[in-house]
mmCIF file of C-alpha atoms and ligand atoms in Angstrom:
data_model
loop_
_atom_site.group_PDB
_atom_site.id
_atom_site.type_symbol
_atom_site.label_atom_id
_atom_site.label_comp_id
_atom_site.label_asym_id
_atom_site.label_seq_id
_atom_site.Cartn_x
_atom_site.Cartn_y
_atom_site.Cartn_z
ATOM 1 C CA MET A 377 94.731 106.757 119.418
ATOM 2 C CA SER A 378 91.759 105.356 121.299
ATOM 3 C CA TRP A 379 90.682 101.792 121.868
ATOM 4 C CA PRO A 380 88.415 100.493 120.460
ATOM 5 C CA PRO A 381 89.185 102.707 117.438
ATOM 6 C CA THR A 382 86.833 105.522 116.381
ATOM 7 C CA SER A 383 85.493 105.734 112.810
ATOM 8 C CA GLU A 384 87.816 108.721 112.153
ATOM 9 C CA GLU A 385 90.802 106.641 113.219
ATOM 10 C CA PHE A 386 89.681 103.778 111.011
ATOM 11 C CA ALA A 387 89.268 106.175 108.065
ATOM 12 C CA ARG A 388 92.808 107.470 108.601
ATOM 13 C CA LEU A 389 94.051 103.887 108.706
ATOM 14 C CA CYS A 390 92.365 103.115 105.364
ATOM 15 C CA GLU A 391 93.962 106.169 103.720
ATOM 16 C CA THR A 392 97.354 104.864 104.786
ATOM 17 C CA LEU A 393 96.566 101.332 103.572
ATOM 18 C CA VAL A 394 95.664 102.631 100.116
ATOM 19 C CA TRP A 395 98.938 104.616 100.028
ATOM 20 C CA VAL A 396 100.943 101.555 101.117
ATOM 21 C CA TYR A 397 99.173 99.183 98.694
ATOM 22 C CA GLU A 398 100.096 101.407 95.753
ATOM 23 C CA ARG A 399 103.786 101.641 96.699
ATOM 24 C CA SER A 400 105.020 98.642 98.712
ATOM 25 C CA LEU A 401 105.560 95.457 96.712
ATOM 26 C CA HIS A 402 105.480 93.316 99.859
ATOM 27 C CA TYR A 403 102.155 94.652 101.078
ATOM 28 C CA ARG A 404 100.580 94.676 97.607
ATOM 29 C CA CYS A 405 101.327 90.926 97.322
ATOM 30 C CA LEU A 406 100.174 90.293 100.898
ATOM 31 C CA PHE A 407 96.842 92.092 100.353
ATOM 32 C CA ASP A 408 96.327 90.399 96.974
ATOM 33 C CA GLU A 409 96.974 86.950 98.433
ATOM 34 C CA ALA A 410 94.510 87.665 101.225
ATOM 35 C CA GLY A 411 91.978 88.893 98.641
ATOM 36 C CA VAL A 412 91.720 92.315 100.302
ATOM 37 C CA ARG A 413 91.483 95.665 98.521
ATOM 38 C CA PRO A 414 92.307 98.453 100.998
ATOM 39 C CA ASP A 415 89.879 100.847 99.291
ATOM 40 C CA THR A 416 86.940 98.528 99.937
ATOM 41 C CA LEU A 417 87.486 97.828 103.654
ATOM 42 C CA ARG A 418 84.451 99.084 105.562
ATOM 43 C CA THR A 419 84.910 98.197 109.234
ATOM 44 C CA TYR A 420 87.672 97.647 111.735
ATOM 45 C CA ASP A 421 86.548 94.030 112.245
ATOM 46 C CA GLU A 422 86.905 93.366 108.530
ATOM 47 C CA PHE A 423 90.446 94.798 108.642
ATOM 48 C CA ARG A 424 91.302 92.719 111.727
ATOM 49 C CA MET A 425 89.972 89.462 110.335
ATOM 50 C CA ARG A 426 91.243 89.745 106.765
ATOM 51 C CA VAL A 427 94.600 91.555 106.830
ATOM 52 C CA PRO A 428 97.440 89.264 107.996
ATOM 53 C CA ARG A 429 99.909 90.341 110.650
ATOM 54 C CA THR A 430 103.568 91.149 110.066
ATOM 55 C CA ALA A 431 106.037 89.588 112.497
ATOM 56 C CA LYS A 432 109.536 90.922 113.111
ATOM 57 C CA ALA A 433 110.865 87.713 111.503
ATOM 58 C CA ASP A 434 108.984 88.544 108.255
ATOM 59 C CA LEU A 435 110.825 91.852 108.023
ATOM 60 C CA VAL A 436 114.218 90.319 108.849
ATOM 61 C CA THR A 437 113.773 87.465 106.330
ATOM 62 C CA ASN A 438 112.574 89.780 103.591
ATOM 63 C CA GLN A 439 115.507 92.173 104.062
ATOM 64 C CA ARG A 440 117.910 89.222 103.982
ATOM 65 C CA GLU A 441 116.422 87.887 100.769
ATOM 66 C CA HIS A 442 116.293 91.303 99.112
ATOM 67 C CA PRO A 443 119.142 93.310 100.663
ATOM 68 C CA PRO A 444 119.447 95.828 102.045
ATOM 69 C CA PHE A 445 115.908 97.182 102.538
ATOM 70 C CA GLY A 446 113.630 94.384 101.335
ATOM 71 C CA GLU A 447 110.339 94.664 99.495
ATOM 72 C CA PHE A 448 108.474 96.506 102.261
ATOM 73 C CA LEU A 449 109.966 99.730 100.906
ATOM 74 C CA ALA A 450 107.458 102.311 99.651
ATOM 75 C CA VAL A 451 109.704 105.036 98.200
ATOM 76 C CA PRO A 452 112.866 105.151 96.057
ATOM 77 C CA ARG A 453 116.175 105.536 97.853
ATOM 78 C CA GLU A 454 116.597 109.171 96.742
ATOM 79 C CA GLN A 455 113.731 110.104 99.044
ATOM 80 C CA PHE A 456 115.332 108.713 102.223
ATOM 81 C CA GLY A 457 116.173 111.316 104.838
ATOM 82 C CA SER A 458 117.969 109.083 107.322
ATOM 83 C CA LEU A 459 118.653 105.496 108.161
ATOM 84 C CA HIS A 460 118.269 103.696 111.489
ATOM 85 C CA THR A 461 119.262 100.191 112.382
ATOM 86 C CA SER A 462 117.818 97.905 115.001
ATOM 87 C CA PRO A 463 119.038 94.487 116.185
ATOM 88 C CA GLY A 464 118.635 91.819 113.506
ATOM 89 C CA PRO A 465 120.066 93.852 111.871
ATOM 90 C CA ILE A 466 117.005 95.541 110.463
ATOM 91 C CA PHE A 467 117.511 98.598 108.273
ATOM 92 C CA ILE A 468 114.879 101.266 108.762
ATOM 93 C CA PRO A 469 115.069 104.099 106.270
ATOM 94 C CA ARG A 470 112.989 107.193 107.021
ATOM 95 C CA LEU A 471 111.615 110.028 104.954
ATOM 96 C CA SER A 472 112.911 113.411 106.096
ATOM 97 C CA GLN A 473 109.339 114.352 107.161
ATOM 98 C CA GLU A 474 109.015 111.231 109.349
ATOM 99 C CA ARG A 475 109.518 112.544 112.841
ATOM 100 C CA GLY A 476 110.173 109.113 114.308
ATOM 101 C CA GLY A 477 107.994 109.601 117.360
ATOM 102 C CA THR A 478 109.581 112.917 118.380
ATOM 103 C CA PRO A 479 106.264 114.832 118.752
ATOM 104 C CA VAL A 480 104.739 112.257 121.134
ATOM 105 C CA LEU A 481 107.954 112.054 123.139
ATOM 106 C CA LYS A 482 107.914 115.816 123.507
ATOM 107 C CA GLU A 483 104.390 115.565 124.962
ATOM 108 C CA ALA A 484 105.437 112.729 127.279
ATOM 109 C CA ILE A 485 108.331 114.866 128.527
ATOM 110 C CA LYS A 486 105.968 117.772 129.255
ATOM 111 C CA ALA A 487 103.560 115.438 131.099
ATOM 112 C CA MET A 488 106.444 114.586 133.442
ATOM 113 C CA GLY A 489 106.681 118.228 134.480
ATOM 114 C CA VAL A 490 109.973 118.948 132.653
ATOM 115 C CA ARG A 491 110.326 122.700 132.132
ATOM 116 C CA PRO A 492 112.072 124.594 129.328
ATOM 117 C CA GLY A 493 115.603 125.532 130.319
ATOM 118 C CA GLU A 494 116.257 122.388 132.340
ATOM 119 C CA VAL A 495 119.443 120.444 131.711
ATOM 120 C CA ALA A 496 118.719 116.914 130.454
ATOM 121 C CA HIS A 497 121.240 114.075 130.453
ATOM 122 C CA VAL A 498 120.571 111.335 127.855
ATOM 123 C CA THR A 499 122.323 108.027 128.522
ATOM 124 C CA LEU A 500 120.826 105.815 125.810
ATOM 125 C CA SER A 501 123.116 104.695 123.019
ATOM 126 C CA TYR A 502 123.621 107.202 120.209
ATOM 127 C CA HIS A 503 125.334 104.601 118.054
ATOM 128 C CA ILE A 504 123.495 103.026 115.139
ATOM 129 C CA MET A 505 120.183 102.582 117.049
ATOM 130 C CA PRO A 506 117.582 105.336 117.048
ATOM 131 C CA GLY A 507 116.812 105.639 120.802
ATOM 132 C CA GLY A 508 119.421 108.136 122.019
ATOM 133 C CA LEU A 509 119.128 110.555 119.138
ATOM 134 C CA ARG A 510 115.315 110.438 119.185
ATOM 135 C CA LEU A 511 115.150 111.265 122.876
ATOM 136 C CA HIS A 512 117.842 113.940 122.451
ATOM 137 C CA ARG A 513 115.808 115.671 119.740
ATOM 138 C CA ALA A 514 112.563 115.462 121.731
ATOM 139 C CA LEU A 515 114.200 116.974 124.837
ATOM 140 C CA GLU A 516 115.707 119.749 122.684
ATOM 141 C CA GLU A 517 112.271 120.465 121.253
ATOM 142 C CA ALA A 518 110.841 120.532 124.794
ATOM 143 C CA GLY A 519 113.276 123.423 125.420
ATOM 144 C CA CYS A 520 115.923 121.561 127.425
ATOM 145 C CA LEU A 521 119.661 121.947 127.219
ATOM 146 C CA VAL A 522 120.660 118.390 126.345
ATOM 147 C CA ILE A 523 123.841 116.491 127.232
ATOM 148 C CA ASN A 524 124.590 113.636 124.805
ATOM 149 C CA GLY A 525 125.892 111.286 127.481
ATOM 150 C CA GLY A 526 125.478 108.025 125.590
ATOM 151 C CA THR A 527 126.381 104.745 127.269
ATOM 152 C CA GLY A 528 129.345 103.744 129.450
ATOM 153 C CA ALA A 529 132.075 106.029 130.879
ATOM 154 C CA SER A 530 130.138 106.364 134.162
ATOM 155 C CA ARG A 531 132.735 108.486 135.961
ATOM 156 C CA LEU A 532 132.869 111.001 133.153
ATOM 157 C CA GLN A 533 129.061 111.014 133.007
ATOM 158 C CA VAL A 534 128.819 111.752 136.742
ATOM 159 C CA GLU A 535 131.322 114.602 136.357
ATOM 160 C CA VAL A 536 129.454 116.083 133.404
ATOM 161 C CA ALA A 537 126.009 115.762 135.042
ATOM 162 C CA ARG A 538 127.390 117.359 138.199
ATOM 163 C CA ALA A 539 129.220 120.186 136.412
ATOM 164 C CA TRP A 540 126.144 121.070 134.342
ATOM 165 C CA GLY A 541 123.656 120.578 137.153
ATOM 166 C CA ALA A 542 121.558 118.119 135.139
ATOM 167 C CA THR A 543 118.027 117.931 136.585
ATOM 168 C CA VAL A 544 116.536 115.479 134.053
ATOM 169 C CA TYR A 545 117.863 111.949 133.568
ATOM 170 C CA ALA A 546 116.829 109.973 130.478
ATOM 171 C CA GLY A 547 117.920 106.372 130.024
ATOM 172 C CA THR A 548 117.658 102.920 131.537
ATOM 173 C CA PRO A 549 116.955 102.590 135.279
ATOM 174 C CA SER A 550 119.912 100.228 135.710
ATOM 175 C CA PHE A 551 122.351 102.790 134.319
ATOM 176 C CA LEU A 552 120.934 105.385 136.698
ATOM 177 C CA GLY A 553 121.681 102.913 139.515
ATOM 178 C CA ASN A 554 125.180 102.548 138.098
ATOM 179 C CA LEU A 555 125.661 106.351 138.167
ATOM 180 C CA GLY A 556 124.572 106.353 141.830
ATOM 181 C CA ASP A 557 127.151 103.669 142.707
ATOM 182 C CA THR A 558 129.826 105.467 140.700
ATOM 183 C CA ALA A 559 129.087 108.786 142.407
ATOM 184 C CA ARG A 560 129.518 107.116 145.806
ATOM 185 C CA GLU A 561 132.799 105.524 144.698
ATOM 186 C CA MET A 562 133.947 109.015 143.766
ATOM 187 C CA GLY A 563 133.169 110.163 147.311
ATOM 188 C CA LEU A 564 130.025 112.026 146.247
ATOM 189 C CA ASP A 565 126.500 111.948 147.667
ATOM 190 C CA PRO A 566 124.094 111.290 144.762
ATOM 191 C CA ARG A 567 121.344 113.331 146.437
ATOM 192 C CA ARG A 568 123.434 116.337 147.326
ATOM 193 C CA ASP A 569 126.014 116.452 144.553
ATOM 194 C CA LEU A 570 123.758 115.511 141.653
ATOM 195 C CA GLN A 571 120.528 117.399 141.015
ATOM 196 C CA TYR A 572 118.374 114.920 139.082
ATOM 197 C CA ARG A 573 114.719 115.565 139.912
ATOM 198 C CA VAL A 574 112.898 113.900 136.974
ATOM 199 C CA GLY A 575 113.845 110.563 135.419
ATOM 200 C CA PHE A 576 112.645 109.299 132.044
ATOM 201 C CA SER A 577 113.036 105.538 132.475
ATOM 202 C CA THR A 578 112.973 103.488 129.292
ATOM 203 C CA ALA A 579 114.269 100.459 127.385
ATOM 204 C CA GLU A 580 114.133 98.281 130.517
ATOM 205 C CA ALA A 581 111.576 97.188 133.115
ATOM 206 C CA LEU A 582 111.212 99.574 136.047
ATOM 207 C CA THR A 583 110.354 97.200 138.897
ATOM 208 C CA PRO A 584 108.823 98.637 142.105
ATOM 209 C CA GLN A 585 112.015 97.726 143.973
ATOM 210 C CA LEU A 586 114.257 99.477 141.438
ATOM 211 C CA ARG A 587 112.007 102.537 141.457
ATOM 212 C CA ARG A 588 112.110 102.739 145.251
ATOM 213 C CA ASP A 589 115.899 102.292 145.369
ATOM 214 C CA LEU A 590 116.523 104.970 142.752
ATOM 215 C CA GLN A 591 114.075 107.424 144.279
ATOM 216 C CA GLU A 592 115.781 106.863 147.624
ATOM 217 C CA THR A 593 119.287 107.293 146.154
ATOM 218 C CA PHE A 594 118.630 110.432 144.136
ATOM 219 C CA GLY A 595 115.407 111.956 145.458
ATOM 220 C CA ILE A 596 114.205 111.688 141.848
ATOM 221 C CA GLU A 597 110.666 111.170 140.458
ATOM 222 C CA LEU A 598 110.865 108.373 137.884
ATOM 223 C CA PHE A 599 108.509 108.017 134.935
ATOM 224 C CA ASP A 600 108.232 104.663 133.221
ATOM 225 C CA HIS A 601 108.076 104.790 129.444
ATOM 226 C CA CYS A 602 107.927 102.148 126.748
ATOM 227 C CA GLY A 603 108.467 101.910 123.032
ATOM 228 C CA GLU A 604 109.401 99.357 120.438
ATOM 229 C CA ALA A 605 112.389 99.363 118.093
ATOM 230 C CA GLN A 606 110.414 99.376 114.839
ATOM 231 C CA ILE A 607 107.280 101.294 115.804
ATOM 232 C CA GLY A 608 108.841 103.819 118.182
ATOM 233 C CA PRO A 609 107.487 105.415 121.381
ATOM 234 C CA LEU A 610 104.240 103.902 122.645
ATOM 235 C CA ALA A 611 103.256 105.045 126.108
ATOM 236 C CA GLY A 612 104.499 106.867 129.184
ATOM 237 C CA GLU A 613 103.493 107.606 132.775
ATOM 238 C CA CYS A 614 101.976 110.865 133.895
ATOM 239 C CA ARG A 615 102.476 112.297 137.386
ATOM 240 C CA VAL A 616 99.753 109.995 138.790
ATOM 241 C CA HIS A 617 102.006 106.972 138.037
ATOM 242 C CA GLU A 618 99.160 104.516 137.495
ATOM 243 C CA GLY A 619 99.956 102.888 134.163
ATOM 244 C CA MET A 620 101.351 104.485 131.025
ATOM 245 C CA HIS A 621 99.174 106.652 128.782
ATOM 246 C CA LEU A 622 99.091 105.387 125.207
ATOM 247 C CA HIS A 623 100.373 108.467 123.415
ATOM 248 C CA ALA A 624 100.926 106.953 120.008
ATOM 249 C CA ARG A 625 99.364 109.385 117.548
ATOM 250 C CA ASP A 626 100.998 108.158 114.364
ATOM 251 C CA LEU A 627 100.122 104.523 115.069
ATOM 252 C CA PHE A 628 96.893 102.559 114.793
ATOM 253 C CA CYS A 629 97.164 100.226 117.793
ATOM 254 C CA GLU A 630 95.127 97.089 118.360
ATOM 255 C CA PHE A 631 95.073 95.103 121.609
ATOM 256 C CA LEU A 632 94.093 91.502 120.945
ATOM 257 C CA ASP A 633 93.623 88.388 123.034
ATOM 258 C CA PRO A 634 96.804 86.317 122.392
ATOM 259 C CA GLU A 635 94.735 83.120 122.196
ATOM 260 C CA THR A 636 91.600 84.118 120.284
ATOM 261 C CA GLY A 637 92.751 87.260 118.417
ATOM 262 C CA ASP A 638 89.617 89.083 119.601
ATOM 263 C CA PRO A 639 89.790 92.716 120.751
ATOM 264 C CA VAL A 640 90.431 92.998 124.467
ATOM 265 C CA GLU A 641 88.209 95.053 126.757
ATOM 266 C CA PRO A 642 89.621 97.483 129.341
ATOM 267 C CA GLY A 643 90.808 95.434 132.312
ATOM 268 C CA GLY A 644 92.051 92.617 130.085
ATOM 269 C CA THR A 645 95.474 91.712 128.718
ATOM 270 C CA GLY A 646 96.134 92.018 125.004
ATOM 271 C CA GLU A 647 98.892 91.650 122.471
ATOM 272 C CA ILE A 648 99.749 94.869 120.661
ATOM 273 C CA VAL A 649 99.436 94.965 116.877
ATOM 274 C CA ALA A 650 100.377 98.317 115.328
ATOM 275 C CA THR A 651 100.047 99.936 111.920
ATOM 276 C CA GLN A 652 102.053 103.073 111.174
ATOM 277 C CA LEU A 653 99.928 105.952 109.903
ATOM 278 C CA GLY A 654 100.932 108.370 107.160
ATOM 279 C CA PRO A 655 103.645 108.065 104.522
ATOM 280 C CA ARG A 656 106.680 106.021 105.604
ATOM 281 C CA ALA A 657 109.775 104.944 103.705
ATOM 282 C CA LEU A 658 109.348 101.468 105.174
ATOM 283 C CA PRO A 659 105.715 101.098 106.232
ATOM 284 C CA LEU A 660 104.559 98.438 108.666
ATOM 285 C CA VAL A 661 100.993 97.144 108.614
ATOM 286 C CA ARG A 662 99.641 95.098 111.533
ATOM 287 C CA TYR A 663 103.130 94.749 112.956
ATOM 288 C CA ALA A 664 103.110 92.410 115.963
ATOM 289 C CA PRO A 665 106.298 92.611 118.049
ATOM 290 C CA GLY A 666 104.905 89.979 120.459
ATOM 291 C CA ASP A 667 104.410 92.282 123.470
ATOM 292 C CA ALA A 668 101.398 92.028 125.760
ATOM 293 C CA PHE A 669 99.888 94.853 127.810
ATOM 294 C CA ARG A 670 97.142 95.055 130.407
ATOM 295 C CA LEU A 671 94.592 97.775 129.651
ATOM 296 C CA LEU A 672 93.527 99.755 132.712
ATOM 297 C CA SER A 673 89.864 100.646 132.973
ATOM 298 C CA GLY A 674 88.481 104.000 134.050
ATOM 299 C CA GLY A 675 89.895 107.497 133.717
ATOM 300 C CA CYS A 676 93.167 108.820 135.115
ATOM 301 C CA ALA A 677 93.211 111.438 137.874
ATOM 302 C CA CYS A 678 95.460 113.622 135.676
ATOM 303 C CA GLY A 679 92.556 114.276 133.299
ATOM 304 C CA ASP A 680 94.260 112.871 130.186
ATOM 305 C CA PRO A 681 91.542 110.684 128.614
ATOM 306 C CA SER A 682 93.973 108.461 126.685
ATOM 307 C CA LEU A 683 94.075 104.737 127.391
ATOM 308 C CA ARG A 684 96.488 103.568 130.087
ATOM 309 C CA ILE A 685 98.471 100.395 129.625
ATOM 310 C CA VAL A 686 100.845 98.326 131.767
ATOM 311 C CA PHE A 687 103.565 96.253 130.122
ATOM 312 C CA VAL A 688 103.031 92.577 130.911
ATOM 313 C CA GLY A 689 105.706 90.748 128.897
ATOM 314 C CA GLN A 690 106.302 88.678 125.788
ATOM 315 C CA VAL A 691 103.231 86.890 124.481
ATOM 316 C CA GLY A 692 104.904 83.452 124.349
ATOM 317 C CA ALA A 693 105.366 83.246 128.133
ATOM 318 C CA ILE A 694 101.718 84.032 128.905
ATOM 319 C CA LYS A 695 99.371 81.406 130.275
ATOM 320 C CA LYS A 696 95.662 81.598 130.886
ATOM 321 C CA ILE A 697 94.874 80.737 134.507
ATOM 322 C CA LYS A 698 91.230 80.748 135.625
ATOM 323 C CA GLY A 699 90.427 82.706 132.463
ATOM 324 C CA VAL A 700 92.979 85.447 133.177
ATOM 325 C CA LEU A 701 96.129 85.858 131.072
ATOM 326 C CA VAL A 702 99.134 85.821 133.378
ATOM 327 C CA HIS A 703 102.762 86.526 132.556
ATOM 328 C CA PRO A 704 105.503 85.608 135.055
ATOM 329 C CA ALA A 705 106.856 89.183 134.817
ATOM 330 C CA GLN A 706 103.612 90.501 136.381
ATOM 331 C CA VAL A 707 103.955 88.092 139.274
ATOM 332 C CA HIS A 708 107.625 89.029 139.570
ATOM 333 C CA LYS A 709 106.603 92.661 139.900
ATOM 334 C CA ALA A 710 104.264 91.823 142.786
ATOM 335 C CA VAL A 711 106.771 89.491 144.470
ATOM 336 C CA SER A 712 109.652 91.974 144.158
ATOM 337 C CA ALA A 713 107.725 94.423 146.350
ATOM 338 C CA PHE A 714 108.777 92.166 149.262
ATOM 339 C CA PRO A 715 112.545 92.318 149.825
ATOM 340 C CA GLU A 716 112.675 88.977 151.672
ATOM 341 C CA LEU A 717 111.289 87.080 148.657
ATOM 342 C CA GLY A 718 113.223 85.714 145.681
ATOM 343 C CA ARG A 719 112.488 83.345 142.795
ATOM 344 C CA PHE A 720 109.070 81.781 142.430
ATOM 345 C CA GLN A 721 107.204 79.122 140.509
ATOM 346 C CA ILE A 722 103.500 79.083 139.686
ATOM 347 C CA VAL A 723 101.989 75.632 139.747
ATOM 348 C CA ILE A 724 98.783 75.428 137.727
ATOM 349 C CA GLU A 725 96.526 72.412 138.159
ATOM 350 C CA HIS A 726 93.061 71.439 137.127
ATOM 351 C CA PRO A 727 91.873 69.146 139.931
ATOM 352 C CA GLU A 728 89.826 66.244 138.624
ATOM 353 C CA GLY A 729 86.085 66.717 138.859
ATOM 354 C CA GLN A 730 86.426 70.420 139.586
ATOM 355 C CA ARG A 731 85.323 73.273 137.450
ATOM 356 C CA TYR A 732 88.191 75.684 137.877
ATOM 357 C CA ASP A 733 91.963 75.755 137.628
ATOM 358 C CA HIS A 734 93.887 75.939 140.838
ATOM 359 C CA ALA A 735 97.067 78.008 141.075
ATOM 360 C CA THR A 736 99.719 77.835 143.754
ATOM 361 C CA LEU A 737 102.522 80.336 143.959
ATOM 362 C CA ARG A 738 105.599 78.745 145.470
ATOM 363 C CA VAL A 739 107.850 81.590 146.546
ATOM 364 C CA GLY A 740 111.421 81.272 147.679
ATOM 365 C CA THR A 741 112.418 83.158 150.823
ATOM 366 C CA MET A 742 115.942 84.502 151.018
ATOM 367 C CA ARG A 743 115.789 84.646 154.814
ATOM 368 C CA PRO A 744 113.217 83.222 157.238
ATOM 369 C CA PRO A 745 110.312 85.725 157.419
ATOM 370 C CA THR A 746 109.427 87.107 160.863
ATOM 371 C CA ASP A 747 105.688 86.636 160.310
ATOM 372 C CA PRO A 748 105.062 84.121 157.478
ATOM 373 C CA GLU A 749 101.242 84.346 157.665
ATOM 374 C CA LYS A 750 101.249 88.136 157.450
ATOM 375 C CA LEU A 751 103.665 87.990 154.522
ATOM 376 C CA LYS A 752 101.476 85.456 152.691
ATOM 377 C CA HIS A 753 98.384 87.607 153.192
ATOM 378 C CA ALA A 754 100.118 90.751 151.996
ATOM 379 C CA LEU A 755 101.466 88.994 148.888
ATOM 380 C CA ALA A 756 98.086 87.414 148.090
ATOM 381 C CA ALA A 757 96.433 90.845 148.326
ATOM 382 C CA GLN A 758 99.107 92.368 146.078
ATOM 383 C CA LEU A 759 98.559 89.617 143.468
ATOM 384 C CA LYS A 760 94.803 90.016 143.591
ATOM 385 C CA ALA A 761 95.158 93.757 143.003
ATOM 386 C CA THR A 762 97.760 93.661 140.229
ATOM 387 C CA VAL A 763 97.542 90.296 138.448
ATOM 388 C CA LEU A 764 93.800 89.965 139.184
ATOM 389 C CA ILE A 765 94.078 86.375 140.274
ATOM 390 C CA GLN A 766 93.703 84.467 143.509
ATOM 391 C CA MET A 767 96.567 82.085 144.250
ATOM 392 C CA ASP A 768 97.482 79.938 147.208
ATOM 393 C CA ILE A 769 100.852 80.989 148.535
ATOM 394 C CA GLU A 770 103.472 78.588 149.745
ATOM 395 C CA LEU A 771 106.752 79.875 151.214
ATOM 396 C CA VAL A 772 109.793 77.669 150.636
ATOM 397 C CA PRO A 773 113.559 78.214 150.907
ATOM 398 C CA GLU A 774 114.739 79.832 147.655
ATOM 399 C CA ALA A 775 117.036 76.886 146.870
ATOM 400 C CA GLU A 776 113.901 74.779 146.220
ATOM 401 C CA ILE A 777 112.894 76.947 143.246
ATOM 402 C CA PRO A 778 114.773 76.136 140.011
ATOM 403 C CA GLU A 779 117.216 78.855 138.962
ATOM 404 C CA ALA A 780 115.721 78.826 135.477
ATOM 405 C CA ALA A 781 112.478 80.153 136.983
ATOM 406 C CA GLY A 782 114.168 83.443 137.842
ATOM 407 C CA ALA A 783 114.007 86.830 136.089
ATOM 408 C CA PRO A 784 114.402 87.878 133.368
ATOM 409 C CA GLY A 785 114.013 84.584 131.498
ATOM 410 C CA PHE A 786 111.302 82.949 133.671
ATOM 411 C CA ALA A 787 111.843 79.738 131.658
ATOM 412 C CA GLU A 788 110.545 77.481 134.442
ATOM 413 C CA ALA A 789 108.424 80.017 136.312
ATOM 414 C CA MET A 790 105.171 78.350 135.236
ATOM 415 C CA LEU A 791 104.563 74.698 135.887
ATOM 416 C CA ASP A 792 101.410 73.774 134.011
ATOM 417 C CA LEU A 793 100.077 70.445 135.258
ATOM 418 C CA ARG A 794 96.642 70.793 133.682
ATOM 419 C CA GLY A 795 95.634 67.754 131.704
ATOM 420 C CA LYS A 796 98.602 65.868 133.071
ATOM 421 C CA HIS A 797 96.761 63.949 135.774
ATOM 422 C CA GLY A 798 95.305 60.485 135.453
HETATM 423 ZN ZN1 ZN B 1101 97.347 110.272 133.859
#
């Protein structure tokens, strides 16, 4: 999938829309109410402006009102091949030919340099949710010998990974940290006694600090990957580690300005809106999980021409400062590169009579910094490079920053004082 979409991609989207319109009661009603006939759509802009979005809540409500599968369904029950569940609960039946993102995961695994014959240890949950099984299948297809570790039982997992000489870890970064601690408690050295060399990190944010700690503990190369419960795998890092390549092939992805709904250019931050391509038991059209990504501009040194994206956070927490969309999680990422810094609060003001917003980052220090000016400069440079915004930096003792400003909630991380003066 490319962005903006090519005419071939738009044509493939329209084929799917016609298929969905004929079979899904929910979408037929939705299109009819919007006065749209999928077979007469001519351009992507027409699709974007006329076809309404589907929110997760729409799916949950519809399944509750019409249990168990709701009116999104496009095929009779006899044609289901399997059934997944995601929190809600949402029931997601699949056709047996729906690969559930396995082919793109297999490619992502190859891009990480995983070789056939390697032993892979999957520690995502295999219960009810699709993640563990999906990754297991993809690693099998990539030629690995796969251990179905699942979650919990860390001691047993360390023993199994050690006995089998697992070289590939697949799961959350925090559980990998847990395995490192457990190995040490067992009197083992995670670097010497475990052989992980490649880590597929998913389902959780991989902060720079966490990445450094884990690489230090295990001597492992970690690859960040992201997906979404309903739409499956989205993007993953290559060996260059500068953003995640959008590898969704069975999705039509849009990246839209959360405030205006306009397509976002490379360099900007956009909300993802995805339509599943091809026949699906439960199709989703313009599904908007509420996640925002920054689109990187320019090509990647690895040679893969696909778009690279960086996860920013949930759309609701985003604020536009000096024309740039900023999410506290992005700032957290920059701040967490400095071990002496803790919680922070961004104060946004629009000084009277001035043209531009003014942003101050108040950062809590966990211990007095040796060179405060140097630290402030380094942090300001980091913010300019990653969040693309200039902020004044003020260092304060961490106790002065409200606890509710901290990760992962960031409830009070932005203090917007614009329009609140005089
Ligand atoms: Zn690349």
